[in-house]
mmCIF file of C-alpha atoms in Angstrom:
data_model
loop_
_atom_site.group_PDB
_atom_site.id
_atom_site.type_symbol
_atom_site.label_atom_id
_atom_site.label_comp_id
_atom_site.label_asym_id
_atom_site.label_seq_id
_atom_site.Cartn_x
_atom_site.Cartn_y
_atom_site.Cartn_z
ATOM 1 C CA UNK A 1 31.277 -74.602 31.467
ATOM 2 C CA UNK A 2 32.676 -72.882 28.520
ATOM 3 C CA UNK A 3 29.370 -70.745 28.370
ATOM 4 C CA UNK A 4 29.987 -69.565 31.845
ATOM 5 C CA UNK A 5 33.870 -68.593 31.349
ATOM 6 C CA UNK A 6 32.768 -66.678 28.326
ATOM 7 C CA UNK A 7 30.461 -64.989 31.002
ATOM 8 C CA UNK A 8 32.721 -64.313 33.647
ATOM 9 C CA UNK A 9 34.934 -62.846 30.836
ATOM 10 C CA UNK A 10 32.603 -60.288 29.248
ATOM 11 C CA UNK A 11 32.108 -59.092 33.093
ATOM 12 C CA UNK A 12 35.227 -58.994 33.723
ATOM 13 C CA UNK A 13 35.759 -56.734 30.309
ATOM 14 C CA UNK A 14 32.644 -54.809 31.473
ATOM 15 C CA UNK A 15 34.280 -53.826 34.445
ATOM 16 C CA UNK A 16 37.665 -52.761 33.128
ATOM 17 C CA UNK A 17 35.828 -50.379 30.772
ATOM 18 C CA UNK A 18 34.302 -47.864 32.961
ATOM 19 C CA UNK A 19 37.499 -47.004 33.947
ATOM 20 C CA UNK A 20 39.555 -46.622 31.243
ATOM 21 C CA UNK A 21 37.038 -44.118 29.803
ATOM 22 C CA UNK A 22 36.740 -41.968 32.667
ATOM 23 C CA UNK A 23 40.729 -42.374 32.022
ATOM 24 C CA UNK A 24 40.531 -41.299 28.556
ATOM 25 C CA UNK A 25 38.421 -38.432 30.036
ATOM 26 C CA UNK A 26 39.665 -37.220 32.668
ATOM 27 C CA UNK A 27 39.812 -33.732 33.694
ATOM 28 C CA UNK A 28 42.321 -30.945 32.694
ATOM 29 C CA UNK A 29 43.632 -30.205 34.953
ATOM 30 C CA UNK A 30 43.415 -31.987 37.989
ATOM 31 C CA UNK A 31 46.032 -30.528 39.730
ATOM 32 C CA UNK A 32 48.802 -27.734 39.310
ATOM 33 C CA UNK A 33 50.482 -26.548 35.920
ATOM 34 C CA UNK A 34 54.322 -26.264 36.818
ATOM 35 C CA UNK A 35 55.874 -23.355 34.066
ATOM 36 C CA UNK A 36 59.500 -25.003 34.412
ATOM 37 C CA UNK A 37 62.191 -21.474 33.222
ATOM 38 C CA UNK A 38 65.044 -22.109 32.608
ATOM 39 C CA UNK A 39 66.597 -19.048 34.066
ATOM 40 C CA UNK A 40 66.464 -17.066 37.267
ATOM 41 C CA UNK A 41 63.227 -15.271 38.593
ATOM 42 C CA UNK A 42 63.582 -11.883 37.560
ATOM 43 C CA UNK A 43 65.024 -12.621 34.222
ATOM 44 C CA UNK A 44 62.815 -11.867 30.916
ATOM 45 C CA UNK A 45 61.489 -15.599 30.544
ATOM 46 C CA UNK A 46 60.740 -15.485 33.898
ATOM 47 C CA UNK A 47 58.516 -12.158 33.430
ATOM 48 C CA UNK A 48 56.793 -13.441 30.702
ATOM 49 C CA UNK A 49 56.050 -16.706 32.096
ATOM 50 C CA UNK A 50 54.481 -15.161 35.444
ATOM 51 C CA UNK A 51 52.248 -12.625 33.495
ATOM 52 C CA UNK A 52 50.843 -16.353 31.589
ATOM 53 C CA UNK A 53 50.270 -17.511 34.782
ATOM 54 C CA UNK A 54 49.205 -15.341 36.097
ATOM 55 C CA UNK A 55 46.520 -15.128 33.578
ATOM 56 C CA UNK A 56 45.405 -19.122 33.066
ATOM 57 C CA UNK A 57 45.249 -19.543 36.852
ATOM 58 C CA UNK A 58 41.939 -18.617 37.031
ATOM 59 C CA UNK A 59 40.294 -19.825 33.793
ATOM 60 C CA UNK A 60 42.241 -23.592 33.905
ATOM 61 C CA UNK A 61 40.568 -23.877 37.431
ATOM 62 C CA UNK A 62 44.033 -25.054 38.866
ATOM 63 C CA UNK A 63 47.282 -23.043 39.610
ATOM 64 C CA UNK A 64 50.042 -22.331 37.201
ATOM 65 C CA UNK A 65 53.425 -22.096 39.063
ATOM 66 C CA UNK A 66 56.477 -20.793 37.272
ATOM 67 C CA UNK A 67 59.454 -23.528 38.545
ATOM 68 C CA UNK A 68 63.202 -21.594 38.028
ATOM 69 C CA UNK A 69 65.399 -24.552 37.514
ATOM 70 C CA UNK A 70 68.541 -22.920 36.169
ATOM 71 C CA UNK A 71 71.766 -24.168 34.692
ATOM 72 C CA UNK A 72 73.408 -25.097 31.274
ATOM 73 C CA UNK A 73 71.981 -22.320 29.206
ATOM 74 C CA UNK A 74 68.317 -23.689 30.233
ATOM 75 C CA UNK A 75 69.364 -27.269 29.244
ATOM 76 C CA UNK A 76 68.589 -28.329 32.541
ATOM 77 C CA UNK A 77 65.360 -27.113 32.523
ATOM 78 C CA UNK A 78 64.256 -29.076 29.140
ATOM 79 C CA UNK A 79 65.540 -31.688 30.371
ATOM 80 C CA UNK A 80 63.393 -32.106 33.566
ATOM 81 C CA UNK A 81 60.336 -31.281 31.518
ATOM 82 C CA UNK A 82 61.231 -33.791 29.069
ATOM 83 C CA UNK A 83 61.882 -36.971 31.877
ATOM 84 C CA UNK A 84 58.221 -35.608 33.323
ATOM 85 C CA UNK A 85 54.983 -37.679 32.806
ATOM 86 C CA UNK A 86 53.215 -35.986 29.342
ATOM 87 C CA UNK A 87 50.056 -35.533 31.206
ATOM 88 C CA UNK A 88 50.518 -31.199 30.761
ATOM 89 C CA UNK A 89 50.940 -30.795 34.257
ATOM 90 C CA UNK A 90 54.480 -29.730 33.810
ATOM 91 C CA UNK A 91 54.989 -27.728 30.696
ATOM 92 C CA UNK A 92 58.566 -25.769 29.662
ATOM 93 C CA UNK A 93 58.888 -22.448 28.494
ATOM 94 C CA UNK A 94 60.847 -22.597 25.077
ATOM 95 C CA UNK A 95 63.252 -19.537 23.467
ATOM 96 C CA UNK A 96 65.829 -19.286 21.313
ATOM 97 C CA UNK A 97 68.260 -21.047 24.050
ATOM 98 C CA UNK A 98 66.635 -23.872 23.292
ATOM 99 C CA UNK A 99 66.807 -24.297 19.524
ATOM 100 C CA UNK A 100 70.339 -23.264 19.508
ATOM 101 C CA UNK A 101 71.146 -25.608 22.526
ATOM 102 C CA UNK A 102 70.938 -28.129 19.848
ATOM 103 C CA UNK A 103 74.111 -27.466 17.997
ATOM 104 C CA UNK A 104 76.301 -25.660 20.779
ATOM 105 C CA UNK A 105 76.003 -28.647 23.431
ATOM 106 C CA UNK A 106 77.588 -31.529 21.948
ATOM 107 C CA UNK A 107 76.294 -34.237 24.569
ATOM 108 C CA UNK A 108 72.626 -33.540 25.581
ATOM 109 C CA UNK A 109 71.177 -36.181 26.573
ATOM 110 C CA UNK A 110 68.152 -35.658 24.668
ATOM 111 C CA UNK A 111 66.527 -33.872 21.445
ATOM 112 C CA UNK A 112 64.740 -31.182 22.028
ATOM 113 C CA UNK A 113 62.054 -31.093 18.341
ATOM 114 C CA UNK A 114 62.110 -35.279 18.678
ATOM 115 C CA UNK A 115 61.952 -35.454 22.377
ATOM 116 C CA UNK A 116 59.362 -32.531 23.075
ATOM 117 C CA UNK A 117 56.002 -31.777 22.184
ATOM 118 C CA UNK A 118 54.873 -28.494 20.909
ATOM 119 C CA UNK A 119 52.071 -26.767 22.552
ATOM 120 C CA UNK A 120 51.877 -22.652 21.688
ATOM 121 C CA UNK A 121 53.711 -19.906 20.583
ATOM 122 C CA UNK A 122 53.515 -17.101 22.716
ATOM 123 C CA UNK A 123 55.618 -13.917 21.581
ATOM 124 C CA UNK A 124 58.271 -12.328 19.154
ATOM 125 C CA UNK A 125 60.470 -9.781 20.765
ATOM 126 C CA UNK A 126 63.909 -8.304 20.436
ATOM 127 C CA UNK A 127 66.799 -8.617 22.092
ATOM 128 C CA UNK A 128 68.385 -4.758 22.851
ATOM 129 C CA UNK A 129 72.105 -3.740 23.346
ATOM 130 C CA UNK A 130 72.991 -1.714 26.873
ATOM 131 C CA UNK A 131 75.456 -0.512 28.640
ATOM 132 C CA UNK A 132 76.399 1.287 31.459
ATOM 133 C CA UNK A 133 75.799 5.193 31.830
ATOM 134 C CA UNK A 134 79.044 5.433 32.702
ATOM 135 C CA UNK A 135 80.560 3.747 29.372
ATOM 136 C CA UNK A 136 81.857 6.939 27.565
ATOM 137 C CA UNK A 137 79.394 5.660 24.758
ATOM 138 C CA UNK A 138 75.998 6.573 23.173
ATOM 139 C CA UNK A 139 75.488 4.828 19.980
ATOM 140 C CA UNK A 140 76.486 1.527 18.329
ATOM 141 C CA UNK A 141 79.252 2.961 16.431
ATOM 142 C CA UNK A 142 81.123 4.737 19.629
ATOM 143 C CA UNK A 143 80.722 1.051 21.101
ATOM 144 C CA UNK A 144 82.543 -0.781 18.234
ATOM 145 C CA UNK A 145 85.689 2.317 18.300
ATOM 146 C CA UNK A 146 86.019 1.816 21.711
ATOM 147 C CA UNK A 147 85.984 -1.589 21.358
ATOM 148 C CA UNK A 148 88.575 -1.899 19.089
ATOM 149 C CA UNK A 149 90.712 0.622 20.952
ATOM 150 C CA UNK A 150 90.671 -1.731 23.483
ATOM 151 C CA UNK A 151 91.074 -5.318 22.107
ATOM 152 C CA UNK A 152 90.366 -8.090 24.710
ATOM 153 C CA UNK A 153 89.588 -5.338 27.716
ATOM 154 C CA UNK A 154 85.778 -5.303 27.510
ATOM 155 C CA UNK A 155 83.210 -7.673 28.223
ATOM 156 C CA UNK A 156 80.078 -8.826 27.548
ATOM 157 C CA UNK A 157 77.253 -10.527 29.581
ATOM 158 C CA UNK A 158 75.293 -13.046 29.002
ATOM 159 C CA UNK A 159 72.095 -15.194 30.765
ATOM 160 C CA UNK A 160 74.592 -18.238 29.714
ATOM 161 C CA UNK A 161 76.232 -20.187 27.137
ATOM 162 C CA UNK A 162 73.811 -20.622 24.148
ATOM 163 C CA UNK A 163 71.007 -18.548 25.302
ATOM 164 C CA UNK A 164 70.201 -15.735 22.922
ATOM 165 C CA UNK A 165 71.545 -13.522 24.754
ATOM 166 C CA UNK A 166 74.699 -14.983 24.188
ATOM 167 C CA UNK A 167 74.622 -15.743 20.465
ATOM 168 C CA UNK A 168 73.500 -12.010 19.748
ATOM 169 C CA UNK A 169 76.745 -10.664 20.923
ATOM 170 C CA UNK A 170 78.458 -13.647 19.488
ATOM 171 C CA UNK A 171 77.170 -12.510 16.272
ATOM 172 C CA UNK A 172 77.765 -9.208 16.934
ATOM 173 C CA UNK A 173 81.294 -9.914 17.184
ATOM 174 C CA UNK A 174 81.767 -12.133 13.914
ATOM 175 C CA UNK A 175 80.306 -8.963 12.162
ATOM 176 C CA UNK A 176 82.906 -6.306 13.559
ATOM 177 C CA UNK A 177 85.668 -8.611 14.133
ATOM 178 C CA UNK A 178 85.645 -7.002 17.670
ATOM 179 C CA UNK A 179 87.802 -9.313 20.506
ATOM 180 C CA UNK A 180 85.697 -8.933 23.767
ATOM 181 C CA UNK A 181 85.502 -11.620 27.084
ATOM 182 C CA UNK A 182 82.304 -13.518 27.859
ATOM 183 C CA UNK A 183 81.024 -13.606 31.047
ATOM 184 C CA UNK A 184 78.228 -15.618 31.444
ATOM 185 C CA UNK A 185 75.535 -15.643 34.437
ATOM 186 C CA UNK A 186 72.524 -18.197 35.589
ATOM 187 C CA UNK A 187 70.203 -15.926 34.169
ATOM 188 C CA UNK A 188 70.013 -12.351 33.225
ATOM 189 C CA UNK A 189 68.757 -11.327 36.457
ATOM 190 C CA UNK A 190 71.552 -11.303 38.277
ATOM 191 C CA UNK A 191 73.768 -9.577 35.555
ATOM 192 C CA UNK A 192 72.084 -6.016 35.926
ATOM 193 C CA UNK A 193 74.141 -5.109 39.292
ATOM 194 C CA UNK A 194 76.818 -6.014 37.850
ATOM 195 C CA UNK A 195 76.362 -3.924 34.257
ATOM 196 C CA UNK A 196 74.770 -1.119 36.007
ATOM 197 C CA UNK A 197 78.078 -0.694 38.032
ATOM 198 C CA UNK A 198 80.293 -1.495 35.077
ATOM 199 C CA UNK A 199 81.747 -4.925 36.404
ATOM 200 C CA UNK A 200 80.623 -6.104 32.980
ATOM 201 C CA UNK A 201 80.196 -3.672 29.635
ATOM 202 C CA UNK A 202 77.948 -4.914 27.587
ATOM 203 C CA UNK A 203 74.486 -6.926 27.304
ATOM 204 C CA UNK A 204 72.240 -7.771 24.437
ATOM 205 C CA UNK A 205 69.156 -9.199 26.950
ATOM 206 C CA UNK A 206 65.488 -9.812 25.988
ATOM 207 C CA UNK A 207 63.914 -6.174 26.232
ATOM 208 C CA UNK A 208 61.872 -6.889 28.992
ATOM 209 C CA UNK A 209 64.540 -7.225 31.481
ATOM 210 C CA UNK A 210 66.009 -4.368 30.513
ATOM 211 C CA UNK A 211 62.703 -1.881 29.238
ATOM 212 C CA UNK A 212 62.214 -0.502 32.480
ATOM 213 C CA UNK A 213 66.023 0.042 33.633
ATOM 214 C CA UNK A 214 66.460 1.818 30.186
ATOM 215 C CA UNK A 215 63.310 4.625 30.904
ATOM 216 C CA UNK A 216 64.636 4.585 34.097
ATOM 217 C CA UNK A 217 68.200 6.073 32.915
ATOM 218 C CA UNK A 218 70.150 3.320 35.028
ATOM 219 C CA UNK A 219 71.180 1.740 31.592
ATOM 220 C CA UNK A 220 71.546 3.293 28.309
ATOM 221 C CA UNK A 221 70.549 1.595 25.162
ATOM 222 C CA UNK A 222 72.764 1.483 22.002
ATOM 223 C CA UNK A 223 70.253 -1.032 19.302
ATOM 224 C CA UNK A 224 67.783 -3.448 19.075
ATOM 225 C CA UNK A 225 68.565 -6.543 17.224
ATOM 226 C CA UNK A 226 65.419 -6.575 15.153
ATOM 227 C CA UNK A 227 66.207 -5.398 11.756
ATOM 228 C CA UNK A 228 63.507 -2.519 12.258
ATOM 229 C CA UNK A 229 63.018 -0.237 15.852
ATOM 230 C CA UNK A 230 60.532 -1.718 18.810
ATOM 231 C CA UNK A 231 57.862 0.444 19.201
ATOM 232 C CA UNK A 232 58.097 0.131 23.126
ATOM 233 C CA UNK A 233 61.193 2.104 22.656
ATOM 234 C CA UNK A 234 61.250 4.034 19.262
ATOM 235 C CA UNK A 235 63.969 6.264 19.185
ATOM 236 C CA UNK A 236 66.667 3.537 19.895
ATOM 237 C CA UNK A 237 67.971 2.485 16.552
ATOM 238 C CA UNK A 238 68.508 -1.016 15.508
ATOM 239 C CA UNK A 239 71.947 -2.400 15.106
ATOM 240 C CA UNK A 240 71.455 -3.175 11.906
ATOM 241 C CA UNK A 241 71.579 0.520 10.993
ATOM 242 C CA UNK A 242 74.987 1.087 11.851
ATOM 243 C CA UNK A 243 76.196 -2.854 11.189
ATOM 244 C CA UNK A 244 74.573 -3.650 7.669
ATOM 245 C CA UNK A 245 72.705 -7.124 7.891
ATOM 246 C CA UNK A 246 72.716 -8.041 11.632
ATOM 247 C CA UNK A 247 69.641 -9.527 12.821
ATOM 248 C CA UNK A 248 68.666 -11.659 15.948
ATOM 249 C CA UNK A 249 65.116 -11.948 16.871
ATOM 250 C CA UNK A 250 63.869 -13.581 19.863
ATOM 251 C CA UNK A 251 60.558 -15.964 20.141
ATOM 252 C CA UNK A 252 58.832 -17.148 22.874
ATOM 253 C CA UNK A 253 56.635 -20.475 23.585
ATOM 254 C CA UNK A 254 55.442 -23.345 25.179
ATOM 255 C CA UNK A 255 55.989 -27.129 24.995
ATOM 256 C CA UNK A 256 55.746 -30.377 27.252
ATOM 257 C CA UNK A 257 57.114 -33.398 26.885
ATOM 258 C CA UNK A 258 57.128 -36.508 24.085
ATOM 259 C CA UNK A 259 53.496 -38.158 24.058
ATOM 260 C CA UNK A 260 51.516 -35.974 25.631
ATOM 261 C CA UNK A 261 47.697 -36.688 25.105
ATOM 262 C CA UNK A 262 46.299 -34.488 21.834
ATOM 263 C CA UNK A 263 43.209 -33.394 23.475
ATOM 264 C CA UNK A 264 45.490 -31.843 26.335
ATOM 265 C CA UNK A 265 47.435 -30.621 23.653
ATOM 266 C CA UNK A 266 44.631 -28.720 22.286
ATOM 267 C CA UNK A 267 43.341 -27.585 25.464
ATOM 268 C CA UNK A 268 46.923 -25.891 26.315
ATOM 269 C CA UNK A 269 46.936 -23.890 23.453
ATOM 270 C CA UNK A 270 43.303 -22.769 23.173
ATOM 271 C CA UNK A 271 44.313 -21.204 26.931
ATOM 272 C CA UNK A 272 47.319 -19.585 25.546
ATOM 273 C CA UNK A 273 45.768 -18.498 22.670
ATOM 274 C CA UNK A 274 42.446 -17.101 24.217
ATOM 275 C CA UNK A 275 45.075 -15.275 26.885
ATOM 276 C CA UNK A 276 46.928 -13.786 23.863
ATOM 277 C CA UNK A 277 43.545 -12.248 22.390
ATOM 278 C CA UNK A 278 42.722 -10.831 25.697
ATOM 279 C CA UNK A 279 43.740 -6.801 25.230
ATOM 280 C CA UNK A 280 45.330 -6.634 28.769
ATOM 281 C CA UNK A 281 47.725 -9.466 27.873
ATOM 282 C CA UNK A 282 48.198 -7.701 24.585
ATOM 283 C CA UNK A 283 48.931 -4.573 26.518
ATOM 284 C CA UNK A 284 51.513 -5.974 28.913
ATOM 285 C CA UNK A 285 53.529 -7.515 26.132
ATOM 286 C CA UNK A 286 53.539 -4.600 23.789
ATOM 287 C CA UNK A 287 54.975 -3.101 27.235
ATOM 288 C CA UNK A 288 57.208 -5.610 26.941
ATOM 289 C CA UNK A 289 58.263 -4.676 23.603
ATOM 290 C CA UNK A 290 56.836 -7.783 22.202
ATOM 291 C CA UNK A 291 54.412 -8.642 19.699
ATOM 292 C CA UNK A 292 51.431 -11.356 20.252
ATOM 293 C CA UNK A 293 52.265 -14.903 18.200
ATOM 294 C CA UNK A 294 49.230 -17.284 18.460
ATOM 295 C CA UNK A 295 49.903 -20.166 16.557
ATOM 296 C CA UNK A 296 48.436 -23.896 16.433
ATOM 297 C CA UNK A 297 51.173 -26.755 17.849
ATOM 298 C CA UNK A 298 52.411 -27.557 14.808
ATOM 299 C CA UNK A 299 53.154 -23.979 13.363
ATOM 300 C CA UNK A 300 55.083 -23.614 16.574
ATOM 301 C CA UNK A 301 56.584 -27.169 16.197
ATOM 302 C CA UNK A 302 58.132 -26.498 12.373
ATOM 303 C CA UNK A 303 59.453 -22.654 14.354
ATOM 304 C CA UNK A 304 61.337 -24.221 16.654
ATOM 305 C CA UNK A 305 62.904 -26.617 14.046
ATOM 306 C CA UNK A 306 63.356 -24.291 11.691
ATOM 307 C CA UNK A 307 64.983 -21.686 14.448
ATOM 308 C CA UNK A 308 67.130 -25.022 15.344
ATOM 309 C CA UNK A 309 68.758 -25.103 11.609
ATOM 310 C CA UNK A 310 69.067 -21.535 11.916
ATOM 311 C CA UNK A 311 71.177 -21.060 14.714
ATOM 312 C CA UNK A 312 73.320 -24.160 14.415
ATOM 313 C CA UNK A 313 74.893 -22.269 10.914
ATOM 314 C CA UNK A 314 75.686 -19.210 13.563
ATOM 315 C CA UNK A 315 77.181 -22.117 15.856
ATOM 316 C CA UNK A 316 79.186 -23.728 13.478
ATOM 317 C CA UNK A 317 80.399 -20.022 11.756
ATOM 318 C CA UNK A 318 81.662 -18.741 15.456
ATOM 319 C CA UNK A 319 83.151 -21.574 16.349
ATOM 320 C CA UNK A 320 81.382 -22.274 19.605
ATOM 321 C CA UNK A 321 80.724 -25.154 21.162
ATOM 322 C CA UNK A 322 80.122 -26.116 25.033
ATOM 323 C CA UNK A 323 81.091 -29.785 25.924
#
C-alpha cells in the first residue's frame, strides 16, 4: 500500500513538472509591451518612447504601445507600472521626474529604486531655455534684466511639479535670485500654445519638444542646460556661460516593476540596446539632440539612485515640496 502511494505520488510530481518548465520558459513576449509615459502624447518622453516602439515592434514579434497616463509630475504613471504583474509586459519610461519625485512628494505610496526594477538606459539629453519671439529678449542675460525689472510678473512653464522641467528653472532661479510664477501643465505638450502666444514666458523643456519649434522660428532659444552646447543646435549657448556653474542634464530609460523575471530582464535590454546600435535610431536621437546611453540594468539601476540623491539636495536647497 505504501509502495503504491509512493507511486501515485511520483506521478503526480511527474505531471506537475512539465508545466512549470514550459512556465519557467515561456515565451517573451506573448502578448503586447505597454510603454506607460508619464506625460501627454506629444511631449518629449512621449517622442522618444514612440520612436522605441516603434523600433522593437517588429523584432520582439509583439506590439509595443506607448500608454499616456498623466498626472502628479509622472507619479501616477510609476505607480501603475509598479502595482502591474513583473512579467515585462508593461514597462515605464523613467527621467529625471522620477528620481526627483522621490524627495519633492512627501507621501508616495511607493519607492521608486526599492519598488522598481531597472531594465535600460536609453539617452542623455539637455533640457533648453525658450521663449517667445515676442519676449523683447535674445540671450540669457536680457532674460535675467528683464526679469528682475519685473519681480513676480513673469512666468515660467513647466510639464509639472518635479519633472525636470520644473527643477531646471527652479534652479535657475536659486542661482539669480530671480522671483518668477510657476505654472505647471500635464505635460509639455500642451504648454507650447500657450508660450508661443506669450500666456506663459518661459520654458526649460527636453530639446526634443522644442528642436523643431526653435528651427522653425516660432520659439527662440536663450541656453541649454548642459554645461557644454548640443550639437543639434550649436550656436545656442549654454546657460552656464552667462550663469557660472548651472547645470541640469536630462537622462532617459526604462524600468518595470519589483520581481520581474532576470531572463526577461535581460531580454529587455539586449532589445534596447541592439535598437540603440542601430545608426537610424542613432540618427533620430542625435536629431533629438540626444546622445545614445546603452547600459546593462544595473549601471542604469545605481543612475537612477544616484540621480535620486542628487536632486533631493536641489529639493531640499529650494525649498520645494508637493504634499
Amino acid at each position: 500500500m505504501r509502495a503504491f502511494r509512493s507511486l501515485v505520488l511520483l506521478l503526480g510530481l511527474a505531471s506537475i513538472l512539465p508545466s512549470t518548465t514550459a512556465l519557467a520558459q515561456e515565451k517573451f513576449p506573448n502578448r503586447p509591451i505597454k510603454f506607460v509615459v508619464g506625460f501627454l502624447a506629444g511631449g518629449p518622453n512621449d517622442i522618444v518612447a514612440r520612436v522605441f516602439c516603434d523600433w522593437l515592434t517588429p523584432r520582439l514579434g509583439q506590439p509595443c504601445v506607448v500608454e499616456n497616463r498623466t498626472g502628479q509630475g509622472g507619479m501616477l504613471a510609476a505607480q501603475s507600472v509598479i502595482n502591474s504583474p513583473p512579467d515585462g509586459h508593461t514597462i515605464m519610461f523613467v527621467a529625471p521626474n522620477n528620481a526627483i519625485g522621490a524627495s519633492l512628494y512627501k507621501h508616495l505610496p511607493f519607492v521608486h529604486v526599492r519598488d522598481t526594477t531597472p531594465i535600460a538606459g536609453t539617452m542623455n539629453l539637455t533640457n533648453i531655455m525658450v521663449v517667445p519671439p515676442s519676449l523683447p529678449v535674445k540671450t540669457v542675460a536680457e532674460f535675467i534684466a528683464l526679469a528682475k525689472s519685473k519681480p513676480g510678473e513673469l512666468t515660467y512653464a513647466s510639464s509639472g511639479n518635479g519633472t525636470s522641467v520644473h527643477m531646471s528653472a527652479e534652479l535657475f532661479k536659486m542661482m539669480t535670485g530671480l522671483d518668477m510664477v510657476h505654472v505647471p501643465y500635464r505635460g509639455s505638450a500642451g504648454i507650447y500654445p500657450d508660450l508661443m502666444t506669450g500666456k506663459v514666458n518661459v520654458l526649460f523643456d527636453n530639446l526634443p519638444g522644442s528642436v523643431e519649434f526653435v528651427k522653425s522660428g516660432k520659439l527662440r532659444a536663450l541656453g541649454v542646460t548642459t554645461a557644454k552646447r548640443s550639437n543639434a543646435l550649436p550656436d545656442v549657448p549654454s546657460v552656464g556661460e552667462t550663469v557660472p556653474g548651472y547645470e541640469a542634464s536630462v537622462f532617459y530609460g526604462v524600468a518595470g516593476p519589483k520581481g520581474m523575471p532576470p531572463r526577461v530582464v535581460e531580454i529587455l535590454n539586449k532589445a534596447f540596446n541592439d535598437a540603440l546600435a542601430d545608426p537610424r535610431i542613432q540618427e533620430r536621437i542625435a536629431q533629438l539632440g540626444g546622445v545614445p546611453t546603452p547600459m546593462t540594468p544595473a549601471e542604469f539601476g545605481k543612475l537612477v539612485a544616484d540621480e535620486t540623491e542628487k536632486w533631493a539636495k536641489v529639493v531640499r536647497a529650494a525649498n520645494i515640496s508637493v504634499d
